[in-house]
Amino acid sequence: QVQLMESGGGSVQPGGSLRLSCVVSGYTYTTYSMGWFRQAPGKEREGVANIYPRGTSTYYADSVKGRFTISRDNAKNTMYLQMNSLKPEDTAMYYCAAARRTPRFGTLFAGDYDYWGQGTQVTVSS
């Protein structure tokens, strides 16, 4: 059974940092592309960043480019999202997701992902 488990969310002041983790189990992690998505109350889920199986390619939404960094440690079956210079508009539930087929580069479509975690809340507020 495929399982994804996020952690690392919390409350932080604007300008602060958080590091999210996503531990995966139940499949050959190294063959899957991974992504981070987020959903704020009353808004649609949006893609944040993704990373290809070997970690050689990454892609970011314009809203987080230069502030967030996605990475993966295939030996630990874990993906990370380092979030710096956080803004109130980054407040959302953050989800990690896994795609069996590599998404087209430069896209962040939720429909491309087959498995999802339960989410971890990030709140940015003064």
Tab-separated table of C-alpha atoms in Angstrom:
chain	number	residue	atom	x	y	z
A	1	GLN	CA	0.000	0.000	0.000
A	2	VAL	CA	1.366	3.374	-1.037
A	3	GLN	CA	1.660	5.880	1.778
A	4	LEU	CA	2.894	9.461	1.920
A	5	MET	CA	3.321	11.270	5.214
A	6	GLU	CA	4.077	14.981	5.501
A	7	SER	CA	5.554	16.720	8.511
A	8	GLY	CA	7.229	19.987	9.425
A	9	GLY	CA	4.339	22.401	9.172
A	10	GLY	CA	3.638	25.025	11.799
A	11	SER	CA	3.187	28.702	12.507
A	12	VAL	CA	5.845	31.234	11.619
A	13	GLN	CA	6.148	34.979	11.289
A	14	PRO	CA	6.537	36.646	7.891
A	15	GLY	CA	10.106	36.325	6.702
A	16	GLY	CA	10.605	33.100	8.595
A	17	SER	CA	11.464	29.619	7.363
A	18	LEU	CA	10.087	26.104	7.561
A	19	ARG	CA	11.208	22.769	6.168
A	20	LEU	CA	8.571	20.273	5.152
A	21	SER	CA	9.312	16.568	4.805
A	22	CYS	CA	7.424	13.822	3.007
A	23	VAL	CA	8.274	10.207	3.781
A	24	VAL	CA	7.006	7.656	1.288
A	25	SER	CA	6.540	3.912	1.502
A	26	GLY	CA	4.935	1.073	-0.363
A	27	TYR	CA	6.501	1.528	-3.782
A	28	THR	CA	9.781	2.021	-5.549
A	29	TYR	CA	10.259	5.635	-4.567
A	30	THR	CA	13.128	6.271	-6.930
A	31	THR	CA	10.963	5.716	-10.011
A	32	TYR	CA	8.350	8.325	-9.143
A	33	SER	CA	8.259	12.048	-9.747
A	34	MET	CA	7.253	13.952	-6.651
A	35	GLY	CA	5.515	17.236	-6.065
A	36	TRP	CA	4.317	19.678	-3.444
A	37	PHE	CA	0.899	21.278	-3.672
A	38	ARG	CA	-0.978	23.620	-1.377
A	39	GLN	CA	-4.544	24.659	-0.747
A	40	ALA	CA	-5.673	27.731	1.133
A	41	PRO	CA	-9.216	28.041	2.531
A	42	GLY	CA	-11.664	28.885	-0.214
A	43	LYS	CA	-9.091	28.409	-2.962
A	44	GLU	CA	-8.254	25.659	-5.397
A	45	ARG	CA	-5.272	23.396	-4.876
A	46	GLU	CA	-2.212	24.796	-6.609
A	47	GLY	CA	1.126	23.321	-7.523
A	48	VAL	CA	4.161	24.589	-5.669
A	49	ALA	CA	7.098	22.574	-7.006
A	50	ASN	CA	8.036	19.209	-8.403
A	51	ILE	CA	11.132	17.082	-8.812
A	52	TYR	CA	11.949	14.244	-11.192
A	53	PRO	CA	12.898	10.748	-9.963
A	54	ARG	CA	16.636	11.263	-9.811
A	55	GLY	CA	16.340	14.823	-8.587
A	56	THR	CA	17.994	16.169	-11.706
A	57	SER	CA	15.103	18.403	-12.712
A	58	THR	CA	12.971	20.682	-10.598
A	59	TYR	CA	10.241	23.159	-11.378
A	60	TYR	CA	8.645	25.895	-9.281
A	61	ALA	CA	5.526	27.983	-9.401
A	62	ASP	CA	6.326	31.643	-10.018
A	63	SER	CA	4.880	32.544	-6.631
A	64	VAL	CA	7.584	30.597	-4.766
A	65	LYS	CA	10.519	30.757	-7.159
A	66	GLY	CA	13.657	31.959	-5.399
A	67	ARG	CA	12.179	31.351	-1.935
A	68	PHE	CA	11.383	27.622	-1.878
A	69	THR	CA	13.675	24.704	-2.662
A	70	ILE	CA	12.500	21.172	-3.387
A	71	SER	CA	14.845	18.235	-2.911
A	72	ARG	CA	14.768	14.505	-2.361
A	73	ASP	CA	16.916	11.917	-0.634
A	74	ASN	CA	16.229	8.669	-2.431
A	75	ALA	CA	18.203	6.673	0.128
A	76	LYS	CA	15.736	7.819	2.795
A	77	ASN	CA	12.597	7.730	0.622
A	78	THR	CA	12.056	11.333	1.618
A	79	MET	CA	11.285	14.565	-0.174
A	80	TYR	CA	11.755	18.029	1.283
A	81	LEU	CA	10.512	21.552	0.750
A	82	GLN	CA	12.676	24.267	2.245
A	83	MET	CA	10.597	27.415	2.526
A	84	ASN	CA	12.346	30.723	3.183
A	85	SER	CA	11.136	34.325	3.267
A	86	LEU	CA	7.629	33.116	4.009
A	87	LYS	CA	4.718	35.440	3.332
A	88	PRO	CA	1.176	35.473	4.711
A	89	GLU	CA	-0.061	34.368	1.293
A	90	ASP	CA	1.918	31.144	1.714
A	91	THR	CA	-0.551	30.109	4.418
A	92	ALA	CA	-2.178	26.849	3.307
A	93	MET	CA	-2.371	23.124	3.808
A	94	TYR	CA	0.631	21.618	2.043
A	95	TYR	CA	0.419	18.211	0.392
A	96	CYS	CA	3.043	15.963	-1.090
A	97	ALA	CA	2.173	13.810	-4.073
A	98	ALA	CA	3.717	11.081	-6.215
A	99	ALA	CA	3.344	10.505	-9.940
A	100	ARG	CA	3.966	7.138	-11.581
A	101	ARG	CA	4.435	8.793	-14.965
A	102	THR	CA	6.790	11.742	-15.207
A	103	PRO	CA	4.804	14.937	-15.748
A	104	ARG	CA	5.662	17.149	-18.677
A	105	PHE	CA	8.424	19.502	-17.595
A	106	GLY	CA	7.165	22.913	-16.596
A	107	THR	CA	3.769	21.765	-15.393
A	108	LEU	CA	2.182	21.352	-11.977
A	109	PHE	CA	-1.147	19.647	-12.589
A	110	ALA	CA	-2.684	17.815	-9.660
A	111	GLY	CA	-4.259	15.347	-12.068
A	112	ASP	CA	-0.818	14.025	-13.021
A	113	TYR	CA	-0.269	12.682	-9.494
A	114	ASP	CA	-1.534	9.326	-8.319
A	115	TYR	CA	-0.880	9.306	-4.585
A	116	TRP	CA	-1.303	12.003	-1.954
A	117	GLY	CA	-0.450	12.601	1.656
A	118	GLN	CA	-2.830	13.925	4.279
A	119	GLY	CA	-1.269	17.367	4.385
A	120	THR	CA	0.528	19.569	6.889
A	121	GLN	CA	-0.633	23.054	7.814
A	122	VAL	CA	1.595	26.090	7.287
A	123	THR	CA	0.491	29.390	8.791
A	124	VAL	CA	2.391	32.622	8.238
A	125	SER	CA	1.193	35.420	10.446
A	126	SER	CA	2.498	38.200	12.621
